[in-house]
GROMACS .gro file of C-alpha atoms in nm:
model
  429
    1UNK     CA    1   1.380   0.239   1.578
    2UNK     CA    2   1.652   0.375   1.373
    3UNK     CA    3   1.644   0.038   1.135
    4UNK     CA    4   1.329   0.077   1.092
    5UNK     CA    5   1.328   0.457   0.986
    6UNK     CA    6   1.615   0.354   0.771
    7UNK     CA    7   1.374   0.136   0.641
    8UNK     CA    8   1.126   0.352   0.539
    9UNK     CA    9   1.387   0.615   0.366
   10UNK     CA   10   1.472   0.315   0.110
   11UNK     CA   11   1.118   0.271   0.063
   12UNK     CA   12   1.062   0.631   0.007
   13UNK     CA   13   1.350   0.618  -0.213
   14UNK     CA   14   1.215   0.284  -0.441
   15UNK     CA   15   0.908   0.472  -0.462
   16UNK     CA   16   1.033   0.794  -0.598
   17UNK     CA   17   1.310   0.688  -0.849
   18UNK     CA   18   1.083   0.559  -1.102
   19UNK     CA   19   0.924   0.918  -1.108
   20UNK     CA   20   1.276   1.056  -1.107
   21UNK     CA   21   1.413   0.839  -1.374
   22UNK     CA   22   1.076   0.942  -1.626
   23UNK     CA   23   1.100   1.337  -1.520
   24UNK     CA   24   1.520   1.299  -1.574
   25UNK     CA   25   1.447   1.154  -1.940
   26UNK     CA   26   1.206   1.470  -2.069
   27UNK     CA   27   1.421   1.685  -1.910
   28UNK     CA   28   1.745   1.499  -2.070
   29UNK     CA   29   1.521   1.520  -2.398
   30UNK     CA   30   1.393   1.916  -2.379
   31UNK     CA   31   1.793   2.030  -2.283
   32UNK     CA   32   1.994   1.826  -2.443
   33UNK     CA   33   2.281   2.052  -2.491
   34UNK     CA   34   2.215   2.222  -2.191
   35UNK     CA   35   2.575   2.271  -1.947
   36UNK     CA   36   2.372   2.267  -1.609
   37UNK     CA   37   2.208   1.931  -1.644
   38UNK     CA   38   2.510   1.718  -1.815
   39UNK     CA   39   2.498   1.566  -1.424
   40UNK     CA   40   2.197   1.370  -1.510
   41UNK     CA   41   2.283   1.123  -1.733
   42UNK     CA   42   2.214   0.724  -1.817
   43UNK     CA   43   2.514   0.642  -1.588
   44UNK     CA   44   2.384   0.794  -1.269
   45UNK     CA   45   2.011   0.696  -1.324
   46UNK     CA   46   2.171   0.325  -1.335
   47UNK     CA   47   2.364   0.379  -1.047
   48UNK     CA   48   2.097   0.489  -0.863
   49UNK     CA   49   1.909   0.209  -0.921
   50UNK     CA   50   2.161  -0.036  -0.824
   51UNK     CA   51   2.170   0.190  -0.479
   52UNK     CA   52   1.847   0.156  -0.457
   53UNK     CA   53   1.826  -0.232  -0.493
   54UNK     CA   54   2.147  -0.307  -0.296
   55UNK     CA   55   1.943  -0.122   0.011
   56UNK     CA   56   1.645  -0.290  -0.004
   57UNK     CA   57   1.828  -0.655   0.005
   58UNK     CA   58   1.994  -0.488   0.327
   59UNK     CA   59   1.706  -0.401   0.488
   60UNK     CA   60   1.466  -0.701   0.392
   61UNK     CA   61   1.745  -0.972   0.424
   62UNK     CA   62   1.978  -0.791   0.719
   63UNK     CA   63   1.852  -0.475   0.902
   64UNK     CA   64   1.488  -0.562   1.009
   65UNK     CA   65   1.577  -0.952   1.068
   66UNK     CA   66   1.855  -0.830   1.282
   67UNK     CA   67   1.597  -0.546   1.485
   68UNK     CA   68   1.375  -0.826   1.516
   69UNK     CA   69   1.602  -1.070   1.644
   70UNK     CA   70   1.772  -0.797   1.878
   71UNK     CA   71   1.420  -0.735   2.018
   72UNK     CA   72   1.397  -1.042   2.125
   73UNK     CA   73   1.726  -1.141   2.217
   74UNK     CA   74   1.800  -1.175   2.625
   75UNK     CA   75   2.175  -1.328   2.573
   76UNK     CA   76   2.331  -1.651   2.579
   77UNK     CA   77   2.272  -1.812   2.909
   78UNK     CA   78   2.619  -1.798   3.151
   79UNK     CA   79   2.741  -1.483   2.958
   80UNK     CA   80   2.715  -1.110   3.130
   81UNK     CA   81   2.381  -0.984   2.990
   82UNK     CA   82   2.380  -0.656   2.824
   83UNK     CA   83   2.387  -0.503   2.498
   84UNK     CA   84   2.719  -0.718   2.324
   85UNK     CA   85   2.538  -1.030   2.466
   86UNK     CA   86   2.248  -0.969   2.303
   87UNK     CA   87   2.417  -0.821   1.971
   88UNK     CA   88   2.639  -1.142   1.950
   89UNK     CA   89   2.247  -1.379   2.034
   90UNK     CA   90   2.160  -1.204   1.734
   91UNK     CA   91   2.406  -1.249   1.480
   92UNK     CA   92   2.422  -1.603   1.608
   93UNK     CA   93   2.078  -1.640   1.464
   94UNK     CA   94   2.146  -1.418   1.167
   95UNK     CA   95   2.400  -1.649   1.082
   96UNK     CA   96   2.154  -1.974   1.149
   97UNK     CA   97   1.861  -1.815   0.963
   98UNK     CA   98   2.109  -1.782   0.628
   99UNK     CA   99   2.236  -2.129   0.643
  100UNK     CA  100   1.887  -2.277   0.655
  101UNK     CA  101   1.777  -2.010   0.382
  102UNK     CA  102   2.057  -2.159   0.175
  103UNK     CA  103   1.977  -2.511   0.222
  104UNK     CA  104   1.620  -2.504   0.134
  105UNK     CA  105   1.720  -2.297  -0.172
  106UNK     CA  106   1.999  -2.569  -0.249
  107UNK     CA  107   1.750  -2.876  -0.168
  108UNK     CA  108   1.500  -2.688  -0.407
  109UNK     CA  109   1.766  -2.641  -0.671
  110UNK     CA  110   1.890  -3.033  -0.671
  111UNK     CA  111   1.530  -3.106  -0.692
  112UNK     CA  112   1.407  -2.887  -0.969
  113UNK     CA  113   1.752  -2.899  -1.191
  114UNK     CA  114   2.005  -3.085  -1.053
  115UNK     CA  115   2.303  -2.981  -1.299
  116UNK     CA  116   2.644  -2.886  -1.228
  117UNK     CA  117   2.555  -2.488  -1.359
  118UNK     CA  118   2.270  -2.475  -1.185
  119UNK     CA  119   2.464  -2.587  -0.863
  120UNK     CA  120   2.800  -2.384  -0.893
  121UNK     CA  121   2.575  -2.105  -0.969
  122UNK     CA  122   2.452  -2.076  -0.611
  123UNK     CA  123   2.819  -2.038  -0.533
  124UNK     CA  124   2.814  -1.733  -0.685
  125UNK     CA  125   2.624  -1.501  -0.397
  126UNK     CA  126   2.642  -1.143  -0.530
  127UNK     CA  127   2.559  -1.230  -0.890
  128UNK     CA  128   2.324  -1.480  -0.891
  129UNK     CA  129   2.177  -1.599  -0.558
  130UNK     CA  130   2.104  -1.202  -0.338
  131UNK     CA  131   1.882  -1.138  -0.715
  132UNK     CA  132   1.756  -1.469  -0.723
  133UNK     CA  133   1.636  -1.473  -0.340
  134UNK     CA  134   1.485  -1.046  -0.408
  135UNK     CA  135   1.346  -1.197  -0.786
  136UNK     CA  136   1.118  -1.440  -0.527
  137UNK     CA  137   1.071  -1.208  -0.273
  138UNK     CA  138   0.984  -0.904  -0.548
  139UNK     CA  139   0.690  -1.159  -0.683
  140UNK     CA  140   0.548  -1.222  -0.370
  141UNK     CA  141   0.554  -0.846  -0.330
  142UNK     CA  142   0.362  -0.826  -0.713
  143UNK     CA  143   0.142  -1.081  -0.585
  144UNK     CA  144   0.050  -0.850  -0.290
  145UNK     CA  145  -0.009  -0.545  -0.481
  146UNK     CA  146  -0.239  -0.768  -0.711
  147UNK     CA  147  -0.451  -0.831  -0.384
  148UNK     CA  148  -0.390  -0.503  -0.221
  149UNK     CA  149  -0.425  -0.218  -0.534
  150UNK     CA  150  -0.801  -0.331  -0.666
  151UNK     CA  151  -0.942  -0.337  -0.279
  152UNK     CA  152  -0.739   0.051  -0.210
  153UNK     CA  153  -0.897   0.162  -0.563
  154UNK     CA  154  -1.266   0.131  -0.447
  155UNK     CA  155  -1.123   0.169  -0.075
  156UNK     CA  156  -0.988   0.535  -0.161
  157UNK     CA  157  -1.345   0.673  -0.285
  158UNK     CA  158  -1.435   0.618   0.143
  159UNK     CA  159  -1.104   0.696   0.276
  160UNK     CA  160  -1.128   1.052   0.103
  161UNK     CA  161  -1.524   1.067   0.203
  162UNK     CA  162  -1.388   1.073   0.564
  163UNK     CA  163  -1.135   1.292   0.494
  164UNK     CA  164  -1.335   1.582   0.323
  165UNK     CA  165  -1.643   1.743   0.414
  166UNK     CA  166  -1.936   1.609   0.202
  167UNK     CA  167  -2.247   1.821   0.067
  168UNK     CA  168  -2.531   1.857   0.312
  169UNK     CA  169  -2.816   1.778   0.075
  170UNK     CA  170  -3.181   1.767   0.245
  171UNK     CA  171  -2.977   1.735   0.584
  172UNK     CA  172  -3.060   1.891   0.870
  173UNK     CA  173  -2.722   2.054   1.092
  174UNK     CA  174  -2.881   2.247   1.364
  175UNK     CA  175  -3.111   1.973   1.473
  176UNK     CA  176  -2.859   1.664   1.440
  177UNK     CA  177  -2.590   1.866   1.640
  178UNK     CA  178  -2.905   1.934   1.901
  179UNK     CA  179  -2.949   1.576   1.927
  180UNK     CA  180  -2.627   1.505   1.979
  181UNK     CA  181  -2.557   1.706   2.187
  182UNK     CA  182  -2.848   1.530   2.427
  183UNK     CA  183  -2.710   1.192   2.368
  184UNK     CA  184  -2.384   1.319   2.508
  185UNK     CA  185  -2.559   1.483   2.800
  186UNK     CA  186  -2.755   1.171   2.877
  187UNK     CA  187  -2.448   0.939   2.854
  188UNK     CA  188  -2.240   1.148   3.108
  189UNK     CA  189  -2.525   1.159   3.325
  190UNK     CA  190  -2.498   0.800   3.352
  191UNK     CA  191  -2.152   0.781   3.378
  192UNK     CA  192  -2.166   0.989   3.675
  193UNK     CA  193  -2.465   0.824   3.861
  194UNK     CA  194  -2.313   0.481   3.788
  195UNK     CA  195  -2.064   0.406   4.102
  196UNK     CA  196  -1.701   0.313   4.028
  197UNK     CA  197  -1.745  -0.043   4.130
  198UNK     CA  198  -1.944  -0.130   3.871
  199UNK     CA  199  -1.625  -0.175   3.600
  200UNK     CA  200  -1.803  -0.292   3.274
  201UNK     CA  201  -2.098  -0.089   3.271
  202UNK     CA  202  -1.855   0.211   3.290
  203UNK     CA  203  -1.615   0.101   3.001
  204UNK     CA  204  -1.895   0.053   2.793
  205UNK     CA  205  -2.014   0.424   2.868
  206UNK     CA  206  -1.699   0.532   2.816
  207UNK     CA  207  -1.664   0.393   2.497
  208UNK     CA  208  -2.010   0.544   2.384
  209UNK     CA  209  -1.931   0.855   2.514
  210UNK     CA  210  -1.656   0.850   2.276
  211UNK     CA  211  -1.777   0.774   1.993
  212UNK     CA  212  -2.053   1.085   2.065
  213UNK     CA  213  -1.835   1.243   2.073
  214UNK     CA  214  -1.650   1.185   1.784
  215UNK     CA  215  -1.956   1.238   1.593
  216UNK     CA  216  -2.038   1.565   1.762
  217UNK     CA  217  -1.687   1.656   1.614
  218UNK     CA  218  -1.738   1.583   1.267
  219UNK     CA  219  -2.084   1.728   1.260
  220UNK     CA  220  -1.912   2.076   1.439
  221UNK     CA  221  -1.663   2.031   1.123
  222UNK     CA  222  -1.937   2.019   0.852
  223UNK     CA  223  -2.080   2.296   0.996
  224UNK     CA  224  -1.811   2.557   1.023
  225UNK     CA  225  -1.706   2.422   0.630
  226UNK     CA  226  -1.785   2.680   0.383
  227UNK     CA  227  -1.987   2.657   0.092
  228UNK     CA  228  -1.723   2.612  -0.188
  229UNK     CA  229  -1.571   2.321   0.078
  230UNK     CA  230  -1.875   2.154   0.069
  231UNK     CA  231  -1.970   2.194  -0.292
  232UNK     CA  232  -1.708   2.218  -0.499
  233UNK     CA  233  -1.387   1.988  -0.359
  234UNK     CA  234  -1.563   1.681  -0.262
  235UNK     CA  235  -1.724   1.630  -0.591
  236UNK     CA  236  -1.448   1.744  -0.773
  237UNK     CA  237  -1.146   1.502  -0.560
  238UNK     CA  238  -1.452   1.242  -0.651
  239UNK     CA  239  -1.444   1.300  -1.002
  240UNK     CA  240  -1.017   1.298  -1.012
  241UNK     CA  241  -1.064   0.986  -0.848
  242UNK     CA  242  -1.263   0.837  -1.123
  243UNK     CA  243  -1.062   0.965  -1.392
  244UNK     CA  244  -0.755   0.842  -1.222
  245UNK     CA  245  -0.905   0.479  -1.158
  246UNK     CA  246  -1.087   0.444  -1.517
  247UNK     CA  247  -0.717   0.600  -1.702
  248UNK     CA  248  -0.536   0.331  -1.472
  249UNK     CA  249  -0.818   0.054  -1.612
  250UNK     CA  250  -0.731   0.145  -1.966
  251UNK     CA  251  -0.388   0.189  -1.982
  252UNK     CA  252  -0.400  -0.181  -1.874
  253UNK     CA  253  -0.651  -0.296  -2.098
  254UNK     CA  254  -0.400  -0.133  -2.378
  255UNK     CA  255  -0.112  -0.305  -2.241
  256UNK     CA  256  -0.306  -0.666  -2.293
  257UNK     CA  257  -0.388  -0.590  -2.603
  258UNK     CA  258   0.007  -0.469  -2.645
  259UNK     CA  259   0.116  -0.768  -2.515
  260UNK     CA  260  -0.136  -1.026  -2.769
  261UNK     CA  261   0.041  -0.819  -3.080
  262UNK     CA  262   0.335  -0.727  -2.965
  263UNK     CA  263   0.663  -0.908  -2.820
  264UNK     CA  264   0.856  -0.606  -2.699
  265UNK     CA  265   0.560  -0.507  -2.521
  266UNK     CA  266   0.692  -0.733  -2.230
  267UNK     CA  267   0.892  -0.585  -1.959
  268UNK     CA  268   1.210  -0.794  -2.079
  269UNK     CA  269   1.118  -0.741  -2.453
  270UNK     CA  270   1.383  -0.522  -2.537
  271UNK     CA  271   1.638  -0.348  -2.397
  272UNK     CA  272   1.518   0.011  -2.480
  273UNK     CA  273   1.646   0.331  -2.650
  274UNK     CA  274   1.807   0.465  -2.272
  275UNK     CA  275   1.788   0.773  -2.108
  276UNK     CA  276   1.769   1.077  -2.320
  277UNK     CA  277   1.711   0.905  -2.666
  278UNK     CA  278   1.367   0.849  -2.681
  279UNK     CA  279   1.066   0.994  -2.525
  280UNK     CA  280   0.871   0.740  -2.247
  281UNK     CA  281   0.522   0.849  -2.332
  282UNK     CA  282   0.362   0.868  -2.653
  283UNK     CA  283   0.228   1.250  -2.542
  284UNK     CA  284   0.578   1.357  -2.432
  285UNK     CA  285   0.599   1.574  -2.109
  286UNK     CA  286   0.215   1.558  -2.038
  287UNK     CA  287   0.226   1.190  -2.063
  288UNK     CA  288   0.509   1.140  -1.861
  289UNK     CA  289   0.344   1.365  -1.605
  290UNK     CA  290   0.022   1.144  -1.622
  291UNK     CA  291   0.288   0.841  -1.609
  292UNK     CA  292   0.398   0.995  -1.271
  293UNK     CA  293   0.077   1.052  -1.121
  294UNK     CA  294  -0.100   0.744  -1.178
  295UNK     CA  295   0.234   0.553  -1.002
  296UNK     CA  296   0.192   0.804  -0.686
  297UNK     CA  297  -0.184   0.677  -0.699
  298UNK     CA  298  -0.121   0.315  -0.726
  299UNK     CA  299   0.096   0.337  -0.451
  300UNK     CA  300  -0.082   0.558  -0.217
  301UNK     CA  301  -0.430   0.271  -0.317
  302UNK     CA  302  -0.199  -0.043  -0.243
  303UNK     CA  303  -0.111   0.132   0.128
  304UNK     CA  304  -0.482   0.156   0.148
  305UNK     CA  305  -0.550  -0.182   0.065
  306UNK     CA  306  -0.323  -0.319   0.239
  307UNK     CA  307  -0.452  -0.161   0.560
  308UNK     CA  308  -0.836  -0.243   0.433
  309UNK     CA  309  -0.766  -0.617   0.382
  310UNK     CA  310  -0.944  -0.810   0.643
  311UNK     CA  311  -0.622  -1.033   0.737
  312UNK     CA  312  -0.378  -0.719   0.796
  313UNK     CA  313  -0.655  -0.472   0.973
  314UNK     CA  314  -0.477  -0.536   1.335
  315UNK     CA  315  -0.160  -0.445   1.137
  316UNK     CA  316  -0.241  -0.081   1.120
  317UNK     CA  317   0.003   0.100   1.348
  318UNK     CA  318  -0.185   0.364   1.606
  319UNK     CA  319  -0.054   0.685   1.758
  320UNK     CA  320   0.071   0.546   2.166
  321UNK     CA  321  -0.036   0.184   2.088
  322UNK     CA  322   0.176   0.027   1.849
  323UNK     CA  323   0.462  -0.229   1.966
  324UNK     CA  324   0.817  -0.229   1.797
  325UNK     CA  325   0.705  -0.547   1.713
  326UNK     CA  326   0.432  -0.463   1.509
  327UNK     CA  327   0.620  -0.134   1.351
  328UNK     CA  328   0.905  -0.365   1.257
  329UNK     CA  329   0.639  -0.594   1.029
  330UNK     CA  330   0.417  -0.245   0.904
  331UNK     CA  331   0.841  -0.136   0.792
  332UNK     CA  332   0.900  -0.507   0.596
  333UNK     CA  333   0.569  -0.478   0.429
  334UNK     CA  334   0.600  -0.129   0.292
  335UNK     CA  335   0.899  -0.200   0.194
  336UNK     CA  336   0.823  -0.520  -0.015
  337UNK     CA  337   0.529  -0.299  -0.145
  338UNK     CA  338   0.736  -0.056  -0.255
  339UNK     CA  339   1.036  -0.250  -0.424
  340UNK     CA  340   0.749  -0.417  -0.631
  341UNK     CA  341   0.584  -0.116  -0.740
  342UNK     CA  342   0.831   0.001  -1.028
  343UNK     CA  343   0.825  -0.398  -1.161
  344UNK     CA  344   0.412  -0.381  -1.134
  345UNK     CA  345   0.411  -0.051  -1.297
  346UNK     CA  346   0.607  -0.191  -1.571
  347UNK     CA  347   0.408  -0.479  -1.592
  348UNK     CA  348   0.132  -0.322  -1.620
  349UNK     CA  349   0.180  -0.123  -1.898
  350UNK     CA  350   0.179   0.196  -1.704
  351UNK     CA  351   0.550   0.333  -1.769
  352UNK     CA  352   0.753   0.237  -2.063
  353UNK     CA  353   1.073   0.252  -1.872
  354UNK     CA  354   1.273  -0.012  -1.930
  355UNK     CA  355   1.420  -0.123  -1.550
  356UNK     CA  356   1.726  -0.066  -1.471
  357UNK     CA  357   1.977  -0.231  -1.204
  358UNK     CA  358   1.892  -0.548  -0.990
  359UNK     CA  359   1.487  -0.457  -1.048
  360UNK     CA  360   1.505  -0.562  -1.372
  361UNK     CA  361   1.731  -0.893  -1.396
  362UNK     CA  362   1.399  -1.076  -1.318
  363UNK     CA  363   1.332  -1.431  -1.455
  364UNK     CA  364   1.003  -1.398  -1.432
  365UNK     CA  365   0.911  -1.120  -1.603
  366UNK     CA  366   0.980  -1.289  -1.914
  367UNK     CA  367   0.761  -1.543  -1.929
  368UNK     CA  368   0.433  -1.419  -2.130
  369UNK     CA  369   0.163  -1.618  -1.947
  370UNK     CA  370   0.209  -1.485  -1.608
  371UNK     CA  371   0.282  -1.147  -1.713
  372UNK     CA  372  -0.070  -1.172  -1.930
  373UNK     CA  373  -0.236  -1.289  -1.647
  374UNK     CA  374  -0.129  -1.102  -1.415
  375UNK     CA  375  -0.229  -0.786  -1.650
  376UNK     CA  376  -0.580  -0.969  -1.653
  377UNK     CA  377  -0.627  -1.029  -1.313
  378UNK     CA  378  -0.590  -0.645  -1.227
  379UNK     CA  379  -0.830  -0.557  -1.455
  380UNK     CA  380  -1.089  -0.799  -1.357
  381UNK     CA  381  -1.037  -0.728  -0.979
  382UNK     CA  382  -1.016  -0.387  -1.030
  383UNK     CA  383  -1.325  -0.363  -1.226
  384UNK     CA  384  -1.516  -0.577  -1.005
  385UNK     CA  385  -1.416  -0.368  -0.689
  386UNK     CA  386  -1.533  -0.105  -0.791
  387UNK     CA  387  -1.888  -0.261  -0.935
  388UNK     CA  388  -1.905  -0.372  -0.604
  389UNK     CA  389  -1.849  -0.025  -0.437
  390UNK     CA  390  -2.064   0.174  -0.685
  391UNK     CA  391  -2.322  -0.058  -0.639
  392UNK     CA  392  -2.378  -0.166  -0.287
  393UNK     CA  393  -2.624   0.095  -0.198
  394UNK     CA  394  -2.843  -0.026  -0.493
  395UNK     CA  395  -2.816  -0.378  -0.394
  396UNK     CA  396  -2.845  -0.320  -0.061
  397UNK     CA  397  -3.187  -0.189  -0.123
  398UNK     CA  398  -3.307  -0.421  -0.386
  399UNK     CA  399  -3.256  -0.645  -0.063
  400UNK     CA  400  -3.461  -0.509   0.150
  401UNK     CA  401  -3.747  -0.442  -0.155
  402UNK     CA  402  -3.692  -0.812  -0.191
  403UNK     CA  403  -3.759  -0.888   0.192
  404UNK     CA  404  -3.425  -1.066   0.217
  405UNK     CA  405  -3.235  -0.817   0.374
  406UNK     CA  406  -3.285  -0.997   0.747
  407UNK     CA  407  -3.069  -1.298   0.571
  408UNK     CA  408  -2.775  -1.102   0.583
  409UNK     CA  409  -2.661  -1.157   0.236
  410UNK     CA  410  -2.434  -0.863   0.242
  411UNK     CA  411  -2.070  -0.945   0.267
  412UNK     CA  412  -1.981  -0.558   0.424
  413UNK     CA  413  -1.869  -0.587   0.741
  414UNK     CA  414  -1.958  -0.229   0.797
  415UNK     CA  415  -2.320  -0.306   0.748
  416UNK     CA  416  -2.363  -0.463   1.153
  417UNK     CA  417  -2.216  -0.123   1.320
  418UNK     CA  418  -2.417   0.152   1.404
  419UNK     CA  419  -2.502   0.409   1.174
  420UNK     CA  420  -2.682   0.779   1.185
  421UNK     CA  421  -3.032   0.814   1.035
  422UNK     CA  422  -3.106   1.107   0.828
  423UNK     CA  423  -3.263   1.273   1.131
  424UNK     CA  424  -2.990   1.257   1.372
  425UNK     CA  425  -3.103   0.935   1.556
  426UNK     CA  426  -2.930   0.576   1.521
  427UNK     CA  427  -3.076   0.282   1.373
  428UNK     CA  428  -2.828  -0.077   1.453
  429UNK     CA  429  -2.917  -0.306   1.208
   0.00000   0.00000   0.00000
């Protein structure tokens, strides 16, 4: 448990330098003769960095391999079991788990260039093969947010629909809380005339009782909202989200377009003016700003996602029912997410900062056509998530029109659970 919360402090950490690093340089710019700020400088900001990747190759690479490992662990068969025997169990297969890591990595190398540099160079561990093994595992953590970010852009539009209380337009309060209320009355009715032998029949009651319930809570909630919490924030978060989301669209659209024209539009173009020198943002201090926000907004939509994605939805940890296990994995993957978001940020064309330390000794991002297509990718996805979202309810309706709604054409999965009609009482398609 503490590994893990270690975990997530680096994470929070990779998340928030790249914020940091953009507010240091307008700040750097705005005082630059200033006595109480010659602390910040080019030389911590790179240091930082450096911290900041060093960590995450711990954690990934050392710290969660060994919780897991230690989770599992029982001791060596013959020895006295407690907690050195299962310590030493673990760093016996710490120790395995890097020697086969190297020997696929040296097979792949004497298969793909099999030269003497290429081979002494995996001799040299600090400098070349920890960022070689975190370039890999950094693009596979790209490739993620490329999957994850589009889905928790349309995704957060719901998310925040659940979260805030929505306008009651041509709805009815009084008499779906009445209703309610009966449904719960009948259910417990049941449950108490049903006799305790009887096992399924009372799980199932249980479980509808529950949901009632939960529904008889949010309807209490919309009800004791006021007026301005009705009609005023949710249409106005709704509106922030769009602007956000359409901004984030553009800014990448721009960067193609950068990128076609341009050769130091590429995140290894050029080595950059450093902190202090030069402004980030083309606005200055309000672009930065909007630089800052949109990265807290991709992140917070690739955590989304990543929860949302059909593969990962029995990832989500739960208050009381989430094993170590599982809490180990949820700490890898937010981690991975969150190294790669100042290189996909970057990439993007969202920040001009110029990477600093470990994060931006990449191979990869050098190479134009997978940076171009990765910057065209997002944009499709992106826009066609959130075609899809905006226009589900249309389609949706068209289908029935149509008659070919009983084909079950749609693709939602939300579409077969059991929804509230505008009157109060439940329809299951």
């Amino acid at each position: 448990l503490f590994l893990s919360t270690f975990t997530l402090a680096v994470s929070a950490g990779a998340v928030l330098l790249l914020p940091f690093s953009i507010i240091s340089n307008e700040i750097l710019l705005s005082f630059p003769q200033n006595y109480y700020i010659q602390w910040l400088n080019g030389s911590l900001i790179h240091g930082l960095w450096n911290l900041a990747s060093l960590f995450s190759n711990l954690c990934l690479f050392v710290l969660m391999p060994f919780a897991f490992f230690f989770l599992e662990s029982e001791g060596f068969a013959g020895l006295k079991k407690g907690i050195r025997a299962r310590i030493l169990e673990t760093l016996v297969m710490l120790i395995l788990l890097a020697l086969l890591i190297l020997g696929i990595v040296w097979v792949a190398s004497a298969l793909i260039d099999n030269d003497a540099a290429s081979m002494e160079s995996l001799y040299d561990l600090w400098e070349f093969y920890l960022p070689y093994l975190y370039s890999c595992i950094s693009l596979m953590g790209c490739l993620l947010l490329l999957l994850c970010t589009p889905v928790g852009l349309s995704r957060m539009f719901t998310v925040m629909g659940q979260l805030l209380v929505k306008p009651t337009i041509l709805e009815d309060l009084d008499e779906q809380m009445y209703i309610i209320t009966l449904e719960e009355e009948a259910i417990q009715r049941r449950l108490n005339g049903i006799s305790s032998t009887v096992e399924y029949q009372t799980v199932e009651l249980e479980r509808e009782l529950e949901k009632v319930k939960s529904k008889k809570t949010n309807l209490e909630r919309r009800k004791k909202a006021s007026a301005w919490e009705r009609n005023l924030v949710y249409p106005a978060v709704m509106i922030l989200l769009l602007i956000e989301t359409s901004i984030s669209v553009l800014l990448v659209a721009l960067n193609i377009l950068y990128l076609l024209v341009d050769e130091t539009a590429m995140p290894k173009g050029s080595g950059g003016p450093g902190i202090g020198n030069a402004s980030l943002s083309t606005f200055g201090f309000v672009g930065a700003a909007l630089e800052i926000i949109l990265i807290f907004y991709l992140m917070v939509s690739s955590v989304v996602g990543f929860y949302s994605l059909r593969f990962f939805e029995n990832f989500t940890p739960r208050k009381d029912d989430t094993t170590m296990t599982k809490i180990i994995g949820n700490c890898v993957s937010i981690l991975v997410l969150s190294s790669a978001l100042p290189v996909m940020s970057r990439t993007l064309g969202i920040t001009r900062f110029d990477l600093l330390g470990d994060f931006g000794r990449f191979n990869w991002l050098g190479n134009f056509y997978i940076v171009l297509s990765y910057n065209l990718l997002f944009a499709i996805m992106t826009t066609l998530c959130l075609v899809r979202k905006f226009t589900s309810a249309v389609r949706e309706e068209l289908l029935k029109a149509l008659g070919l709604d009983k084909l079950h054409l749609s693709n939602n999965p939300r579409d077969s659970e059991t929804k509230p009609s505008a009157n109060g009482h439940q329809k299951t398609l």
